[in-house]
């Protein structure tokens, strides 16, 4: 029998401040229903200038290691998947290595393919552990991003920020992921991108939705071929739950409708609440995490599903613009839901502070000038970006 490999523990970090989308709608002269029901997002995480891809990744990584009781020395591979890197050459993961005190005998790098970058790293880590090359070491995969389109843009209500860390090992106490059963789909398209000279992402919004749905059908079709046996009555009924990449919650609804239509379901929305609903409870409070979005949806499913999922099969869909997509699956380990609930993610989101529109716009503008800001001292209450001095980014870790 093949050894089970998968996610041993997770950690989630979100900025401590957010914007109500109703307030954004009012400020932009848009009916609130367009954002809240039309996009399905209630709140959007807004990082303060001291928070960036690195600090969010460090906080999520610390939570994952702490939840598993794993010493940083036990990590043999540390990868940050991100599309909002802080440097063209030095990976965010090297900063995270320093902040978390991860040892020197560790492979450390960064991966990029839009929102798929974290999944690429996860699949690599799974195969590293399965192959035996890990020799008992664990991989820490952190998906971390600050999703930013800019003030007044069509993408503005689909911003967000946050990180999800996944500890990958041969003790998959949360979810064992299936080996050799992964449907992939890739295509050279220009749906969403960020030129090297721009801090804001550019997007062909409605086209990006079509690209996402085409990629879902392609990856799911590949998965079905690999899985063989047809499902009864619909293939996706073999899953107790599904988690999709969530740029905004309504996109997951569109995705599910498309997937069930591909299945031949004449009522493609009827299974949405049962199969997808719990995975959106947390994402609708945070907005887009880019690489981390699918994994926040997974955390949300495990933290908020109203029924036991012990031993249940779940399906996961990752989409990265440009594009690459993957549909893969796994089995929830008994006790996984209690472990994720113990992270207190809902309480963490509830404890955040709401920003006014003026404060939000001020933070967005402050981030513009951020790279030129001289380093300043900050109270070490958490991981913080302090600024840039002599072209070197400077971070501080909280006192142990
Ligand atoms: N009450 C309720 N609903 C309303 C409403 C109202 N008063 N007014 C409008 N709506 C609904 C619309 O009917 C629409 O719903 P449907 O999609 O179900 O038809 C929804 O609100 C949005 O309205 P519009 O399509 O008119 O909105 P828009 O033109 O401003 O653009 C968007 C929406 C394309 C998603 C835009 O926000 C955008 O470009 N976002 C960034 C791109 C993105 O997230 N793409 C997702 C796929 S790519 C991906 O997943 C990778 C990634 O992470 C970026």
Short mmCIF file of C-alpha atoms and ligand atoms in Angstrom, two decimals:
data_model
loop_
_atom_site.label_atom_id
_atom_site.label_comp_id
_atom_site.label_asym_id
_atom_site.label_seq_id
_atom_site.Cartn_x
_atom_site.Cartn_y
_atom_site.Cartn_z
CA UNK A 1 0.00 0.00 0.00
CA UNK A 2 1.27 3.49 -0.89
CA UNK A 3 2.24 5.62 2.07
CA UNK A 4 -0.17 8.50 2.77
CA UNK A 5 1.34 11.92 2.18
CA UNK A 6 -0.37 15.28 2.51
CA UNK A 7 -1.03 18.24 4.75
CA UNK A 8 -0.02 17.72 8.37
CA UNK A 9 -0.90 21.21 9.60
CA UNK A 10 -1.93 24.62 8.31
CA UNK A 11 -1.49 28.20 9.39
CA UNK A 12 -3.34 31.30 8.22
CA UNK A 13 -2.36 34.96 8.48
CA UNK A 14 -4.46 37.95 7.46
CA UNK A 15 -3.85 41.68 7.96
CA UNK A 16 -5.35 43.13 11.12
CA UNK A 17 -7.40 45.69 9.13
CA UNK A 18 -10.13 45.36 6.52
CA UNK A 19 -12.65 47.35 4.50
CA UNK A 20 -16.40 46.65 4.38
CA UNK A 21 -17.34 46.27 0.71
CA UNK A 22 -20.61 48.07 1.37
CA UNK A 23 -18.55 51.12 2.34
CA UNK A 24 -16.41 50.79 -0.80
CA UNK A 25 -19.56 50.51 -2.95
CA UNK A 26 -20.99 53.68 -1.38
CA UNK A 27 -17.73 55.55 -2.01
CA UNK A 28 -17.59 54.44 -5.64
CA UNK A 29 -21.26 55.18 -6.32
CA UNK A 30 -22.09 51.51 -6.92
CA UNK A 31 -25.15 49.72 -5.45
CA UNK A 32 -23.88 47.67 -2.46
CA UNK A 33 -25.61 44.58 -3.88
CA UNK A 34 -23.13 44.52 -6.75
CA UNK A 35 -20.21 43.83 -4.43
CA UNK A 36 -21.91 41.95 -1.59
CA UNK A 37 -24.22 39.69 -3.64
CA UNK A 38 -22.80 40.21 -7.13
CA UNK A 39 -19.23 39.35 -6.09
CA UNK A 40 -20.14 37.53 -2.87
CA UNK A 41 -17.52 39.31 -0.74
CA UNK A 42 -18.41 41.18 2.46
CA UNK A 43 -15.00 42.32 3.66
CA UNK A 44 -11.64 42.80 2.00
CA UNK A 45 -8.36 42.53 3.90
CA UNK A 46 -6.18 45.65 3.66
CA UNK A 47 -2.57 45.33 4.83
CA UNK A 48 -0.92 48.15 6.76
CA UNK A 49 2.47 49.36 5.47
CA UNK A 50 4.29 47.14 8.00
CA UNK A 51 2.70 44.01 6.53
CA UNK A 52 3.75 42.45 3.24
CA UNK A 53 4.13 39.10 1.51
CA UNK A 54 7.01 38.19 3.83
CA UNK A 55 5.45 39.12 7.18
CA UNK A 56 2.18 37.40 6.28
CA UNK A 57 4.09 34.29 5.18
CA UNK A 58 6.13 34.25 8.40
CA UNK A 59 2.99 34.51 10.56
CA UNK A 60 1.22 31.71 8.66
CA UNK A 61 4.35 29.54 8.78
CA UNK A 62 4.73 30.07 12.52
CA UNK A 63 1.11 29.01 13.06
CA UNK A 64 1.51 25.84 10.98
CA UNK A 65 4.72 24.79 12.75
CA UNK A 66 3.21 25.61 16.15
CA UNK A 67 0.01 23.66 15.42
CA UNK A 68 2.07 20.57 14.54
CA UNK A 69 4.57 21.08 17.35
CA UNK A 70 7.35 20.88 14.76
CA UNK A 71 10.72 22.47 15.38
CA UNK A 72 11.89 24.74 12.50
CA UNK A 73 14.94 22.45 12.27
CA UNK A 74 12.71 19.64 10.96
CA UNK A 75 11.91 21.58 7.77
CA UNK A 76 13.97 20.40 4.79
CA UNK A 77 12.18 22.40 2.11
CA UNK A 78 10.75 25.92 2.46
CA UNK A 79 8.93 27.39 -0.52
CA UNK A 80 6.93 30.59 -0.75
CA UNK A 81 4.49 30.59 -3.66
CA UNK A 82 3.69 34.20 -4.53
CA UNK A 83 2.89 36.55 -7.38
CA UNK A 84 3.62 39.61 -5.24
CA UNK A 85 7.28 39.03 -4.50
CA UNK A 86 9.28 41.71 -2.71
CA UNK A 87 12.45 41.38 -4.80
CA UNK A 88 13.29 40.31 -8.36
CA UNK A 89 16.09 37.98 -7.20
CA UNK A 90 16.05 37.30 -3.46
CA UNK A 91 13.09 35.03 -2.68
CA UNK A 92 10.54 35.90 0.00
CA UNK A 93 11.31 32.47 1.45
CA UNK A 94 14.84 33.53 2.46
CA UNK A 95 13.42 36.31 4.61
CA UNK A 96 10.91 33.83 6.04
CA UNK A 97 13.73 31.38 6.77
CA UNK A 98 15.48 34.06 8.81
CA UNK A 99 12.34 35.20 10.64
CA UNK A 100 11.25 31.66 11.55
CA UNK A 101 14.75 30.39 12.38
CA UNK A 102 14.61 27.57 9.85
CA UNK A 103 17.92 25.66 9.65
CA UNK A 104 20.61 25.85 6.96
CA UNK A 105 20.17 22.31 5.64
CA UNK A 106 17.01 23.33 3.90
CA UNK A 107 16.12 23.88 0.24
CA UNK A 108 14.71 27.44 0.12
CA UNK A 109 13.12 29.06 -2.93
CA UNK A 110 10.12 30.91 -4.34
CA UNK A 111 7.66 29.80 -7.02
CA UNK A 112 5.57 31.92 -9.36
CA UNK A 113 2.70 31.19 -11.65
CA UNK A 114 0.05 33.77 -10.71
CA UNK A 115 -2.38 32.16 -8.23
CA UNK A 116 -1.16 28.66 -9.14
CA UNK A 117 2.36 29.25 -7.71
CA UNK A 118 1.53 27.77 -4.30
CA UNK A 119 -0.06 24.68 -5.81
CA UNK A 120 3.04 24.10 -7.97
CA UNK A 121 5.12 24.16 -4.78
CA UNK A 122 2.68 21.90 -2.95
CA UNK A 123 2.75 19.28 -5.70
CA UNK A 124 6.55 19.39 -5.77
CA UNK A 125 6.70 18.93 -2.00
CA UNK A 126 4.25 16.03 -2.08
CA UNK A 127 6.40 14.22 -4.65
CA UNK A 128 9.57 15.02 -2.66
CA UNK A 129 8.09 13.32 0.40
CA UNK A 130 6.58 10.41 -1.59
CA UNK A 131 9.87 9.72 -3.36
CA UNK A 132 11.68 9.16 -0.05
CA UNK A 133 14.15 11.99 -0.79
CA UNK A 134 12.79 13.93 2.19
CA UNK A 135 14.12 11.24 4.58
CA UNK A 136 11.59 12.14 7.26
CA UNK A 137 11.96 15.89 6.84
CA UNK A 138 8.94 18.08 6.26
CA UNK A 139 8.22 20.72 3.66
CA UNK A 140 6.77 24.10 4.60
CA UNK A 141 4.85 25.56 1.66
CA UNK A 142 3.57 29.09 2.16
CA UNK A 143 1.17 30.78 -0.24
CA UNK A 144 1.38 34.51 0.43
CA UNK A 145 0.20 37.59 -1.46
CA UNK A 146 -1.08 41.13 -1.31
CA UNK A 147 -3.75 41.29 -4.04
CA UNK A 148 -3.85 44.80 -5.39
CA UNK A 149 -5.50 46.34 -8.44
CA UNK A 150 -5.51 49.98 -7.47
CA UNK A 151 -8.01 52.62 -6.47
CA UNK A 152 -11.08 53.00 -8.65
CA UNK A 153 -10.25 50.05 -10.94
CA UNK A 154 -12.82 47.35 -11.83
CA UNK A 155 -10.70 44.88 -9.86
CA UNK A 156 -10.67 47.10 -6.73
CA UNK A 157 -13.47 45.18 -4.92
CA UNK A 158 -11.63 41.90 -5.59
CA UNK A 159 -8.46 42.84 -3.68
CA UNK A 160 -7.38 41.23 -0.41
CA UNK A 161 -4.27 39.86 1.29
CA UNK A 162 -3.12 36.96 3.38
CA UNK A 163 -1.06 33.82 3.61
CA UNK A 164 -1.74 30.15 4.14
CA UNK A 165 1.05 27.80 5.19
CA UNK A 166 0.88 24.07 4.57
CA UNK A 167 3.15 21.66 6.40
CA UNK A 168 3.61 18.69 4.04
CA UNK A 169 4.72 15.33 5.37
CA UNK A 170 4.06 11.61 5.64
CA UNK A 171 1.85 12.32 8.69
CA UNK A 172 -1.09 13.97 6.90
CA UNK A 173 -3.13 14.70 10.00
CA UNK A 174 -5.38 17.10 8.05
CA UNK A 175 -5.70 15.84 4.46
CA UNK A 176 -3.95 12.99 2.62
CA UNK A 177 -3.62 14.00 -1.03
CA UNK A 178 -4.02 11.44 -3.82
CA UNK A 179 -0.83 10.46 -5.65
CA UNK A 180 -0.93 10.28 -9.45
CA UNK A 181 -4.47 11.57 -9.62
CA UNK A 182 -4.26 15.19 -10.64
CA UNK A 183 -5.89 16.75 -13.67
CA UNK A 184 -3.91 19.62 -15.19
CA UNK A 185 -4.65 22.22 -17.86
CA UNK A 186 -2.47 25.04 -19.11
CA UNK A 187 -2.84 27.61 -21.85
CA UNK A 188 -0.95 30.74 -22.98
CA UNK A 189 -3.53 33.49 -22.34
CA UNK A 190 -3.36 37.14 -21.32
CA UNK A 191 -6.16 37.29 -18.77
CA UNK A 192 -4.36 38.73 -15.74
CA UNK A 193 -0.76 39.88 -15.39
CA UNK A 194 1.49 42.42 -13.70
CA UNK A 195 4.27 43.97 -15.79
CA UNK A 196 7.63 44.25 -14.02
CA UNK A 197 7.25 48.04 -13.88
CA UNK A 198 3.84 48.01 -12.18
CA UNK A 199 2.78 47.53 -8.57
CA UNK A 200 -0.83 46.98 -9.59
CA UNK A 201 -2.11 43.92 -11.44
CA UNK A 202 -3.69 44.38 -14.86
CA UNK A 203 -6.64 42.23 -15.80
CA UNK A 204 -9.04 41.61 -18.64
CA UNK A 205 -11.75 40.93 -16.04
CA UNK A 206 -14.58 39.20 -17.90
CA UNK A 207 -12.12 37.33 -20.12
CA UNK A 208 -10.29 36.12 -16.98
CA UNK A 209 -13.55 34.58 -15.75
CA UNK A 210 -13.94 32.71 -19.05
CA UNK A 211 -10.30 31.56 -18.91
CA UNK A 212 -10.84 30.27 -15.34
CA UNK A 213 -13.95 28.30 -16.40
CA UNK A 214 -12.26 26.86 -19.51
CA UNK A 215 -9.30 25.77 -17.39
CA UNK A 216 -11.65 24.21 -14.83
CA UNK A 217 -13.36 22.15 -17.53
CA UNK A 218 -9.96 21.13 -18.93
CA UNK A 219 -8.40 20.12 -15.60
CA UNK A 220 -11.55 18.39 -14.37
CA UNK A 221 -11.88 16.49 -17.67
CA UNK A 222 -8.29 15.30 -17.30
CA UNK A 223 -8.93 14.26 -13.69
CA UNK A 224 -12.03 12.29 -14.73
CA UNK A 225 -10.06 10.42 -17.39
CA UNK A 226 -7.37 9.50 -14.84
CA UNK A 227 -9.95 8.47 -12.22
CA UNK A 228 -11.70 6.13 -14.68
CA UNK A 229 -15.00 4.97 -13.23
CA UNK A 230 -17.96 7.30 -13.84
CA UNK A 231 -19.73 8.81 -10.85
CA UNK A 232 -23.36 8.05 -10.08
CA UNK A 233 -25.43 10.03 -10.86
CA UNK A 234 -22.84 12.80 -11.39
CA UNK A 235 -19.07 12.38 -11.25
CA UNK A 236 -18.60 15.14 -8.66
CA UNK A 237 -20.91 13.33 -6.22
CA UNK A 238 -17.87 11.21 -5.33
CA UNK A 239 -16.70 14.24 -3.34
CA UNK A 240 -18.22 15.19 0.01
CA UNK A 241 -17.05 18.76 -0.60
CA UNK A 242 -15.27 20.88 -3.19
CA UNK A 243 -12.96 23.86 -2.73
CA UNK A 244 -12.22 26.17 -5.65
CA UNK A 245 -9.77 29.02 -6.18
CA UNK A 246 -11.70 32.03 -4.81
CA UNK A 247 -10.73 35.43 -6.26
CA UNK A 248 -14.18 36.45 -4.98
CA UNK A 249 -16.81 34.13 -3.55
CA UNK A 250 -19.19 34.41 -6.52
CA UNK A 251 -16.44 32.99 -8.76
CA UNK A 252 -16.66 29.73 -6.82
CA UNK A 253 -20.38 29.68 -7.52
CA UNK A 254 -19.77 30.18 -11.23
CA UNK A 255 -17.11 27.46 -11.10
CA UNK A 256 -19.39 24.98 -9.41
CA UNK A 257 -22.23 25.72 -11.82
CA UNK A 258 -19.84 25.06 -14.72
CA UNK A 259 -18.47 21.86 -13.21
CA UNK A 260 -21.93 20.45 -12.59
CA UNK A 261 -23.01 21.43 -16.09
CA UNK A 262 -19.98 19.52 -17.40
CA UNK A 263 -21.23 16.61 -15.25
CA UNK A 264 -24.59 16.84 -17.04
CA UNK A 265 -26.53 18.08 -14.02
CA UNK A 266 -29.71 19.88 -15.24
CA UNK A 267 -29.81 21.80 -11.91
CA UNK A 268 -26.16 22.80 -11.53
CA UNK A 269 -26.77 25.22 -8.61
CA UNK A 270 -28.74 22.76 -6.47
CA UNK A 271 -25.65 21.15 -4.89
CA UNK A 272 -23.76 24.43 -4.33
CA UNK A 273 -24.56 25.06 -0.66
CA UNK A 274 -23.99 21.41 0.31
CA UNK A 275 -20.70 20.90 -1.57
CA UNK A 276 -19.16 24.38 -1.64
CA UNK A 277 -20.90 26.64 0.94
CA UNK A 278 -18.63 26.01 3.97
CA UNK A 279 -15.48 26.68 1.93
CA UNK A 280 -16.57 30.30 1.38
CA UNK A 281 -17.27 31.36 4.98
CA UNK A 282 -13.72 32.66 5.56
CA UNK A 283 -12.84 33.81 2.00
CA UNK A 284 -15.92 36.07 1.87
CA UNK A 285 -14.48 37.91 4.90
CA UNK A 286 -11.01 38.40 3.41
CA UNK A 287 -11.22 38.73 -0.39
CA UNK A 288 -8.58 37.47 -2.77
CA UNK A 289 -5.40 35.92 -1.36
CA UNK A 290 -4.16 34.99 -4.87
CA UNK A 291 -1.95 31.91 -4.20
CA UNK A 292 -3.55 31.28 -0.80
CA UNK A 293 -7.19 31.57 -1.90
CA UNK A 294 -7.81 27.88 -2.55
CA UNK A 295 -6.14 26.96 0.73
CA UNK A 296 -8.12 29.50 2.75
CA UNK A 297 -11.18 27.86 1.17
CA UNK A 298 -9.87 24.48 2.38
CA UNK A 299 -9.29 25.89 5.88
CA UNK A 300 -12.79 27.36 5.80
CA UNK A 301 -14.28 24.01 4.80
CA UNK A 302 -12.51 22.21 7.65
CA UNK A 303 -13.28 24.95 10.19
CA UNK A 304 -16.93 25.59 9.37
CA UNK A 305 -18.48 22.49 7.73
CA UNK A 306 -21.56 21.66 9.80
CA UNK A 307 -21.13 17.90 9.35
CA UNK A 308 -18.27 15.48 10.11
CA UNK A 309 -15.89 14.99 7.20
CA UNK A 310 -13.79 12.21 8.76
CA UNK A 311 -12.61 9.94 5.96
CA UNK A 312 -14.46 12.04 3.34
CA UNK A 313 -13.05 12.61 -0.14
CA UNK A 314 -12.73 16.22 -1.20
CA UNK A 315 -11.87 17.86 -4.54
CA UNK A 316 -9.66 20.93 -4.93
CA UNK A 317 -9.32 23.27 -7.91
CA UNK A 318 -6.39 25.66 -8.30
CA UNK A 319 -6.27 28.29 -11.07
CA UNK A 320 -3.42 30.62 -11.96
CA UNK A 321 -3.89 33.16 -14.74
CA UNK A 322 -1.65 32.98 -17.71
CA UNK A 323 -2.56 30.04 -17.23
CA UNK A 324 -2.15 26.79 -15.35
CA UNK A 325 -4.84 24.91 -13.46
CA UNK A 326 -5.04 21.70 -11.47
CA UNK A 327 -7.92 19.61 -10.14
CA UNK A 328 -6.77 17.24 -7.41
CA UNK A 329 -8.24 15.37 -4.49
CA UNK A 330 -7.65 13.93 -1.06
CA UNK A 331 -9.16 12.36 2.05
CA UNK A 332 -9.87 14.24 5.26
CA UNK A 333 -8.15 12.66 8.22
CA UNK A 334 -10.31 11.93 11.32
CA UNK A 335 -9.84 14.80 13.77
CA UNK A 336 -8.80 17.28 11.07
CA UNK A 337 -11.82 19.53 11.62
CA UNK A 338 -11.14 19.84 15.36
CA UNK A 339 -7.48 20.63 14.63
CA UNK A 340 -8.35 23.42 12.22
CA UNK A 341 -11.08 24.78 14.50
CA UNK A 342 -8.48 24.96 17.28
CA UNK A 343 -6.56 27.51 15.19
CA UNK A 344 -9.31 30.03 16.02
CA UNK A 345 -9.53 31.41 12.48
CA UNK A 346 -13.06 32.79 12.81
CA UNK A 347 -12.11 34.60 16.04
CA UNK A 348 -8.97 35.92 14.32
CA UNK A 349 -11.08 37.44 11.55
CA UNK A 350 -13.62 38.82 14.02
CA UNK A 351 -10.86 40.61 15.97
CA UNK A 352 -9.74 42.74 12.99
CA UNK A 353 -10.36 46.48 12.80
CA UNK A 354 -12.52 48.11 10.11
CA UNK A 355 -11.00 50.99 8.14
CA UNK A 356 -12.91 54.00 6.89
CA UNK A 357 -12.65 54.77 3.17
CA UNK A 358 -10.27 57.64 3.95
CA UNK A 359 -8.02 55.35 6.01
CA UNK A 360 -8.08 52.67 3.29
CA UNK A 361 -7.11 55.13 0.57
CA UNK A 362 -4.38 56.54 2.80
CA UNK A 363 -2.91 53.05 3.33
CA UNK A 364 -3.04 52.33 -0.41
CA UNK A 365 -1.18 55.56 -1.15
CA UNK A 366 1.35 54.94 1.62
CA UNK A 367 2.16 51.58 0.05
CA UNK A 368 3.00 53.38 -3.21
CA UNK A 369 5.95 55.16 -1.62
CA UNK A 370 6.78 52.22 0.54
CA UNK A 371 9.91 50.95 -1.11
CA UNK A 372 11.66 54.27 -0.67
CA UNK A 373 10.79 54.58 3.01
CA UNK A 374 13.80 54.61 5.33
CA UNK A 375 13.97 51.92 7.97
CA UNK A 376 12.31 52.86 11.25
CA UNK A 377 12.08 51.11 14.56
CA UNK A 378 8.78 49.37 15.30
CA UNK A 379 7.57 47.65 18.43
CA UNK A 380 8.29 43.94 17.93
CA UNK A 381 4.71 42.81 18.59
CA UNK A 382 4.75 40.65 15.45
CA UNK A 383 6.69 40.19 12.23
CA UNK A 384 6.98 43.64 10.65
CA UNK A 385 8.47 45.17 7.52
CA UNK A 386 10.50 48.16 8.68
CA UNK A 387 11.48 49.66 5.34
CA UNK A 388 14.44 49.75 2.97
CA UNK A 389 17.89 51.04 3.88
CA UNK A 390 20.82 50.89 1.44
CA UNK A 391 18.61 48.83 -0.90
CA UNK A 392 18.12 46.13 1.74
CA UNK A 393 14.69 45.29 3.09
CA UNK A 394 14.54 45.12 6.82
CA UNK A 395 12.18 43.03 8.97
CA UNK A 396 11.73 42.50 12.68
CA UNK A 397 10.57 39.36 14.48
CA UNK A 398 8.65 39.54 17.76
CA UNK A 399 10.48 38.66 20.94
CA UNK A 400 10.28 34.87 21.53
N1 LIG B 1 -27.15 43.62 -6.99
C1 LIG B 1 -26.72 42.32 -7.10
N2 LIG B 1 -25.86 41.89 -8.07
C2 LIG B 1 -25.41 42.84 -8.95
C3 LIG B 1 -25.81 44.18 -8.87
C4 LIG B 1 -26.71 44.56 -7.85
N3 LIG B 1 -27.11 45.83 -7.70
N4 LIG B 1 -25.17 44.84 -9.88
C5 LIG B 1 -24.40 43.93 -10.53
N5 LIG B 1 -24.54 42.72 -9.98
C6 LIG B 1 -23.86 41.47 -10.33
C7 LIG B 1 -23.73 41.24 -11.83
O1 LIG B 1 -24.91 40.67 -12.38
C8 LIG B 1 -22.55 40.28 -11.86
O2 LIG B 1 -22.98 38.97 -11.51
P1 LIG B 1 -22.73 37.76 -12.55
O3 LIG B 1 -21.23 37.68 -12.72
O4 LIG B 1 -23.30 36.59 -11.87
O5 LIG B 1 -23.43 38.15 -13.81
C9 LIG B 1 -21.68 40.76 -10.69
O6 LIG B 1 -22.54 41.57 -9.88
C10 LIG B 1 -20.47 41.59 -11.13
O7 LIG B 1 -20.95 42.59 -12.00
P2 LIG B 1 -20.13 42.99 -13.30
O8 LIG B 1 -19.72 41.76 -14.06
O9 LIG B 1 -20.90 44.01 -14.02
O10 LIG B 1 -18.86 43.64 -12.60
P3 LIG B 1 -17.59 44.29 -13.26
O11 LIG B 1 -17.76 44.50 -14.73
O12 LIG B 1 -17.28 45.49 -12.43
O13 LIG B 1 -16.41 43.22 -13.09
C11 LIG B 1 -14.99 41.50 -12.34
C12 LIG B 1 -16.40 42.11 -12.21
C13 LIG B 1 -14.71 41.13 -13.80
C14 LIG B 1 -14.93 40.25 -11.49
C15 LIG B 1 -13.95 42.56 -11.84
O14 LIG B 1 -14.16 42.81 -10.47
C16 LIG B 1 -12.51 42.13 -12.05
O15 LIG B 1 -11.92 42.38 -13.09
N6 LIG B 1 -11.90 41.46 -11.02
C17 LIG B 1 -10.51 40.97 -11.09
C18 LIG B 1 -10.37 39.74 -11.99
C19 LIG B 1 -10.84 38.45 -11.34
O16 LIG B 1 -11.01 38.32 -10.14
N7 LIG B 1 -11.04 37.43 -12.19
C20 LIG B 1 -11.45 36.12 -11.71
C21 LIG B 1 -11.00 35.02 -12.64
S1 LIG B 1 -9.21 35.06 -12.87
C22 LIG B 1 -8.60 34.42 -11.39
O17 LIG B 1 -9.30 33.78 -10.65
C23 LIG B 1 -7.16 34.68 -11.06
C24 LIG B 1 -7.13 35.72 -9.97
O18 LIG B 1 -7.17 35.39 -8.79
C25 LIG B 1 -7.08 37.12 -10.37
#
